[in-house]
Structures are given as C-alpha cells and as structure tokens.
Short mmCIF file of C-alpha atoms in Angstrom, two decimals:
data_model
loop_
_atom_site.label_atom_id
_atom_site.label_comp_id
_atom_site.label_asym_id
_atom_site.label_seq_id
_atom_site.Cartn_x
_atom_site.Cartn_y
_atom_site.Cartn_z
CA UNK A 18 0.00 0.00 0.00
CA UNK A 19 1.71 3.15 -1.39
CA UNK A 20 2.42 5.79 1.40
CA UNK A 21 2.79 8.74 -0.91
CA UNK A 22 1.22 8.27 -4.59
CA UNK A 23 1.33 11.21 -7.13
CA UNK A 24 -0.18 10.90 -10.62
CA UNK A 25 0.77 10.59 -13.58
CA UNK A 26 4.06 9.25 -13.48
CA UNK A 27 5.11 10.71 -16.43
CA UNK A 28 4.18 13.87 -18.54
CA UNK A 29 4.74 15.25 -21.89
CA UNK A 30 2.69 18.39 -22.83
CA UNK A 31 3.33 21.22 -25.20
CA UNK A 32 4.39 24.43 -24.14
CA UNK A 33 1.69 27.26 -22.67
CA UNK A 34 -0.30 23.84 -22.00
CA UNK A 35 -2.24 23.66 -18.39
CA UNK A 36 -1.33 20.67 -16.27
CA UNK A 37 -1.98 19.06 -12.80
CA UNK A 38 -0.16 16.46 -11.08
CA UNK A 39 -1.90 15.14 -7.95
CA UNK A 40 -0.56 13.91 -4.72
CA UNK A 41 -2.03 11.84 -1.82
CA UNK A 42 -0.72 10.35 1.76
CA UNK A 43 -1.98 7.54 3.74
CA UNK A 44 0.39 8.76 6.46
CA UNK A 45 -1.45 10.80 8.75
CA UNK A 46 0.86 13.08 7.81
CA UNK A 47 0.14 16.77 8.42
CA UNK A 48 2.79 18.33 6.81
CA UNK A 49 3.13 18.11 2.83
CA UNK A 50 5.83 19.01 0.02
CA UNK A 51 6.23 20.00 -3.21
CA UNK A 52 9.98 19.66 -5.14
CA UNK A 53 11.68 20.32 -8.23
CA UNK A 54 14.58 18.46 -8.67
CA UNK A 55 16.40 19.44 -11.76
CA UNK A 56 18.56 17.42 -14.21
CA UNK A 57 21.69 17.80 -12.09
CA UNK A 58 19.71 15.96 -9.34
CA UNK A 59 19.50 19.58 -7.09
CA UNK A 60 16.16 19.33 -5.06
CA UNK A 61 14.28 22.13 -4.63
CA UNK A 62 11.41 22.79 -2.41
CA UNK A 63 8.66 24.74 -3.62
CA UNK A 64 5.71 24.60 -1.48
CA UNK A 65 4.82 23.41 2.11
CA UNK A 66 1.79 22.65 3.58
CA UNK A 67 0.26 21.98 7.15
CA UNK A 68 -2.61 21.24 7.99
CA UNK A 69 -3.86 22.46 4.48
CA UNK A 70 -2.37 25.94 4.89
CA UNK A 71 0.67 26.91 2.87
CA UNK A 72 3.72 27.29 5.50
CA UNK A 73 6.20 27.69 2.82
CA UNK A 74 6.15 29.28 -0.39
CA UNK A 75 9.43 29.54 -2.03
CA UNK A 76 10.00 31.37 -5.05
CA UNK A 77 9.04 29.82 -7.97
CA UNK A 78 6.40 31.67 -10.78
CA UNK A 79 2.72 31.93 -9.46
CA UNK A 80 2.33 29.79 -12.67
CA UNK A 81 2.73 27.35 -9.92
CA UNK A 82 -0.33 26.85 -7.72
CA UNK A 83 -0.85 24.40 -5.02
CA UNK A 84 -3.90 23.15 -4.00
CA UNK A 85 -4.51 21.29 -0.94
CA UNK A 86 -8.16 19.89 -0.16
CA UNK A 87 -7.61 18.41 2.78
CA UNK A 88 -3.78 17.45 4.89
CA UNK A 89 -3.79 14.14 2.54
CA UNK A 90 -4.06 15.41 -0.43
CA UNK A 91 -1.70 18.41 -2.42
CA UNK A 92 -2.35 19.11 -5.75
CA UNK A 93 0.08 21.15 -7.83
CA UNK A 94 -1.31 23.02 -10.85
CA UNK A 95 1.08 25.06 -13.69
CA UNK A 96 -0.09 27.23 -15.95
CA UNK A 97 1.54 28.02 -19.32
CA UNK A 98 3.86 25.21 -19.11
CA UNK A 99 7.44 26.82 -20.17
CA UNK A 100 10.54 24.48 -21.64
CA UNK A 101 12.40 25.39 -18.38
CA UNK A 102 9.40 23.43 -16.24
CA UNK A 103 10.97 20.52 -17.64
CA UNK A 104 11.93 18.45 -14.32
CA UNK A 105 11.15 15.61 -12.18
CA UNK A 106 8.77 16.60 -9.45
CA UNK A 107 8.32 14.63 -6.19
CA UNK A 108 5.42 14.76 -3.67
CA UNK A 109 6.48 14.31 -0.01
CA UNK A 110 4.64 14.30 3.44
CA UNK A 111 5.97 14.40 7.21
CA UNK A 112 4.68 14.52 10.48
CA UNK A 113 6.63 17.26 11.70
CA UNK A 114 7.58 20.40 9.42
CA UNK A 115 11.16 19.80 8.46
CA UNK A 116 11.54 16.07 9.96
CA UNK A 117 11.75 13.12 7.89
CA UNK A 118 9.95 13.01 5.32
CA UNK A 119 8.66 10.27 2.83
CA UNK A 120 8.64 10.79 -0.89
CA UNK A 121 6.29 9.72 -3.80
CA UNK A 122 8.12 7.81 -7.03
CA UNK A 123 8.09 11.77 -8.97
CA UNK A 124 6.44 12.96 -12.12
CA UNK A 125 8.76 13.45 -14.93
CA UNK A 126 7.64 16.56 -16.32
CA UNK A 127 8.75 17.41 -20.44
CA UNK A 128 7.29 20.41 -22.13
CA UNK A 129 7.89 20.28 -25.86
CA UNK B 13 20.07 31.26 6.53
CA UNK B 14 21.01 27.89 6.65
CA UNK B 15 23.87 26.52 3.67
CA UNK B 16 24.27 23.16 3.18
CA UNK B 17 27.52 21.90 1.52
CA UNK B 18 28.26 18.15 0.45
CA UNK B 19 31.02 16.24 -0.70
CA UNK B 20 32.12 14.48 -3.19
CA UNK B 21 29.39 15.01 -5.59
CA UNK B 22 30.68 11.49 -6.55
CA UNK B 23 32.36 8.80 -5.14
CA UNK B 24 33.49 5.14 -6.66
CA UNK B 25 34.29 2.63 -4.23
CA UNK B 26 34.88 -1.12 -5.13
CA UNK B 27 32.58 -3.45 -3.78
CA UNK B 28 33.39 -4.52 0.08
CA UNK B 29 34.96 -1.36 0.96
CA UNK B 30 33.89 1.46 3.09
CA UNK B 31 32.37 4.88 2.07
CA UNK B 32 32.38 8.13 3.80
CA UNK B 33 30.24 11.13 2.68
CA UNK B 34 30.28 14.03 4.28
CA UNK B 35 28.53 17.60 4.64
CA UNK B 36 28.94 21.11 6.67
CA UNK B 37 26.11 23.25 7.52
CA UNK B 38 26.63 26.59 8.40
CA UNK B 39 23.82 27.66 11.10
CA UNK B 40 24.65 26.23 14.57
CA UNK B 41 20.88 26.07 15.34
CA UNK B 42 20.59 23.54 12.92
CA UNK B 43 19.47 20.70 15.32
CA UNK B 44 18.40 17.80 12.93
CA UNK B 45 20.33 15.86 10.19
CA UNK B 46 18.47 13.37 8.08
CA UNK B 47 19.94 11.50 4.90
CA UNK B 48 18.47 9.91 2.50
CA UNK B 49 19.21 7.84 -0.89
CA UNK B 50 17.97 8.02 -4.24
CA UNK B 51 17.85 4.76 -6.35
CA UNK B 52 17.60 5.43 -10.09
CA UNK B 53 13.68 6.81 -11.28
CA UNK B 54 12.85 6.85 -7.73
CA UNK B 55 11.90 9.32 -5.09
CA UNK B 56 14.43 9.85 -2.26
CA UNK B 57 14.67 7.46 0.64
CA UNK B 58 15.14 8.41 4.45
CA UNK B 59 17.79 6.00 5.53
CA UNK B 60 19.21 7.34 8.83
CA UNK B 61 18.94 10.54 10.65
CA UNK B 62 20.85 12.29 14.28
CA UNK B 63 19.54 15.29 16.36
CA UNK B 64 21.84 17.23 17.52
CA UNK B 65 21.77 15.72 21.10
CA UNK B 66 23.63 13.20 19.96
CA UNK B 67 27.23 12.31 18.25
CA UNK B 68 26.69 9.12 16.54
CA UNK B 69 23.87 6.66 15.57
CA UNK B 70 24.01 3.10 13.75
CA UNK B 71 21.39 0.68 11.93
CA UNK B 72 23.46 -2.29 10.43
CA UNK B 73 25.88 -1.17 7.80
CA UNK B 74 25.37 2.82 7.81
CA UNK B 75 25.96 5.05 10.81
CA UNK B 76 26.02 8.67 11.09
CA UNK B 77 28.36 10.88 12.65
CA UNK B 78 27.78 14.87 14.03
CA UNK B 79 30.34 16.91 14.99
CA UNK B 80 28.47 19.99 16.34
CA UNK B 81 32.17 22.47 17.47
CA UNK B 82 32.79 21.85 13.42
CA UNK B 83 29.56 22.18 12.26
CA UNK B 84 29.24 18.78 9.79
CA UNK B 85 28.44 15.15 9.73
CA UNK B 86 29.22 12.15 7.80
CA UNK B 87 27.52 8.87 6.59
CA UNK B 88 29.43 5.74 6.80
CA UNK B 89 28.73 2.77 4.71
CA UNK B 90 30.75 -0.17 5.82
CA UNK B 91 30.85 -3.11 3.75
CA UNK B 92 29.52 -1.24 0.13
CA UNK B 93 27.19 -3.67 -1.73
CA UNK B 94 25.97 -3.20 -5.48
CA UNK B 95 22.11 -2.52 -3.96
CA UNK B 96 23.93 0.33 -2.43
CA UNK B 97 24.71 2.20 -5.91
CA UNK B 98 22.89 6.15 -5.54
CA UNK B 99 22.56 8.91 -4.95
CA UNK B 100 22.78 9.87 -1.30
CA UNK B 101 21.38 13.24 0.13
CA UNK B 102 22.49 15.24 2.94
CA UNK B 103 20.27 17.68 4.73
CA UNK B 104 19.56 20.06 7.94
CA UNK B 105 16.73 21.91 9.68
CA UNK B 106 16.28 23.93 12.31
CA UNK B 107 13.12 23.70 15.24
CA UNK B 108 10.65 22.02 12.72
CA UNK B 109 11.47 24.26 10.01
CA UNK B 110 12.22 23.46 6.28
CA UNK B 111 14.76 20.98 5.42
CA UNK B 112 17.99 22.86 3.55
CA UNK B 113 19.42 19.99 1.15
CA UNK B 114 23.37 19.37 0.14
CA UNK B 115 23.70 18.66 -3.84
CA UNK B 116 24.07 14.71 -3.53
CA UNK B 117 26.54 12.58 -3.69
CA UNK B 118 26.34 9.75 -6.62
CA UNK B 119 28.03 6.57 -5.15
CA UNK B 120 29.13 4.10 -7.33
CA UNK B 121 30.15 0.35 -5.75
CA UNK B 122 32.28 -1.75 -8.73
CA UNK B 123 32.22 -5.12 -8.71
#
C-alpha cells in the first residue's frame, strides 16, 4: 500500500499547455511538500503545507499553484507550461515540518 | 540562513569497501540531520537521521556521525554492496522548520 502516490508518473505536454499532477498520503501526515529536482539531481522545495495551509512558499512563478483539499491530499497546478518546467517533481509528506519526510516515485515533467 | 555543503558530488568505491560522505552546515541552530538515498527513477529514501543531542547513531551497515564544534556530519557505509549504488542526500533543519538539502553525492560500488 503506497504511502505517498502522485499521478501521472510521467508527462509530456506542449508548451503554454495547463497541467496538474496530484498527490495523496496515507500517512497521517500533516505536513506536505512539493519539489523540483532538476537534471543535475539539485532538489528544490517549492511549497509546504500543514494542515492544508501553505507554511512555505518559495520562489518559484505563481504559474505554480498548489492546492490542498484536505492534509492528505496536495495538488500542484502550472499554468503556461514553459521548456524550463521541464523536471522531475516529487510529492512528499511528514509529520513534523522539516523532519523526515517520505517521498512519492516523482512525475517526470517534459514540455515540448 | 542555513547553507548546506556536500562532498564528493561522486564517489566510486569497489565493492566490500567502506564509504564516507560528508557535509557542513553553516547555522549552529541547525538541530536535525536526516539523509536519504535516491535509487535510479525513484523518489528519495530516508535512511538514517541524528539530532543534535547526539554524536553518533548506527542501523546495520550505515551510521552517522555529528560533529556539532565543526559544524558537519558524515555517513558511513561499511561493507559497500551493489544494492547500495545512488545517490545519497544530505540535509539540515532547524526547530521544525524546512529541510535545507546538500547537492548529492552519486556513489558508485564496482564489482
């Protein structure tokens, strides 16, 4: 049974396309993540959540919205998809803020 | 704010040996160290992690090490097996707040 599950797995779009990768934790979790981890293998957080309310918002474009409908799920919607969005991006969930945290398997984002 | 430097970004050991990866953080309130390895098309992997209360911890082949006067910390993988091919992450955080990642190291074990 999958602790942290993001959909899809992989995605190819076309640039100034609309896309949404989802994210869900059977943790208990109340702490969620969003990161970019780029082709040199650099991870990046983007987003934190607790308890459904953003904690940490990092700078990336406000292309980027997350979306959290309750503290086990964390949606992550970007708008005009750009060539540079091109990344892996990985789902993640702790208990605590900034303790260990467990990460989904990553979307493999390519905008063509 | 917190810096988090790791090295080497890549290390080749031959199968058997020992490896030794190591990081430096640079804000002394940093007061938890996790690491965690990343097997090819996966998501990272918490493998072992120290609070800063103590100097050393151990499960089975990989221990951790904190020297809080020189502000860094090591993992130690005795015994390198091919499963153990990745790459490994360092990171700190301070009180509950965000984790601040090193670069990885990519660990290679030859046969």
């Amino acid at each position: 049974d999958t602790a942290v599950s993001q959909t899809p797995k992989y995605l190819v779009t076309q640039m100034g396309n609309d896309k949404s990768i989802k994210c869900e934790q059977n943790l208990g979790h109340d702490t969620m993540y969003w990161y970019k981890q780029d082709s040199k293998k650099f991870l990046k957080i983007m987003f934190s959540y607790n308890n459904k309310e953003l904690i940490i918002n990092e700078t990336v474009p406000n292309r980027f919205s997350p979306k959290s409908p309750d503290k086990a799920h964390l949606n992550l919607h970007i708008n005009s998809l750009e060539l540079g969005d091109s990344a892996v991006y990985f789902c993640a969930s702790s208990q605590v803020s900034g303790r260990g945290a467990f990460f989904g398997q990553g979307t493999r984002l390519t905008v063509v | 704010g917190e810096n988090v430097e790791q090295h080497p970004s890549t290390l080749s050991v031959q199968e058997g040996d020992s490896a030794v990866i190591k990081c430096t953080y640079s804000d002394s309130a940093s007061n938890y160290f996790p690491w965690y390895k990343q097997e090819l098309g996966k998501g990272p992997q918490l493998i072992i992690d120290i609070r800063s209360n103590v100097g050393e911890k151990k499960d089975q082949r990989i221990a951790v090490t904190l020297n809080k006067t020189a502000k860094h910390f090591s993992l130690h993988i005795t015994e390198t097996q091919p499963e153990d091919s990745a790459v490994y992450f360092c990171a700190a955080s301070i009180d509950n707040y965000q984790l601040i990642w090193g670069a990885g190291t990519k660990l290679i074990i030859k046969p």
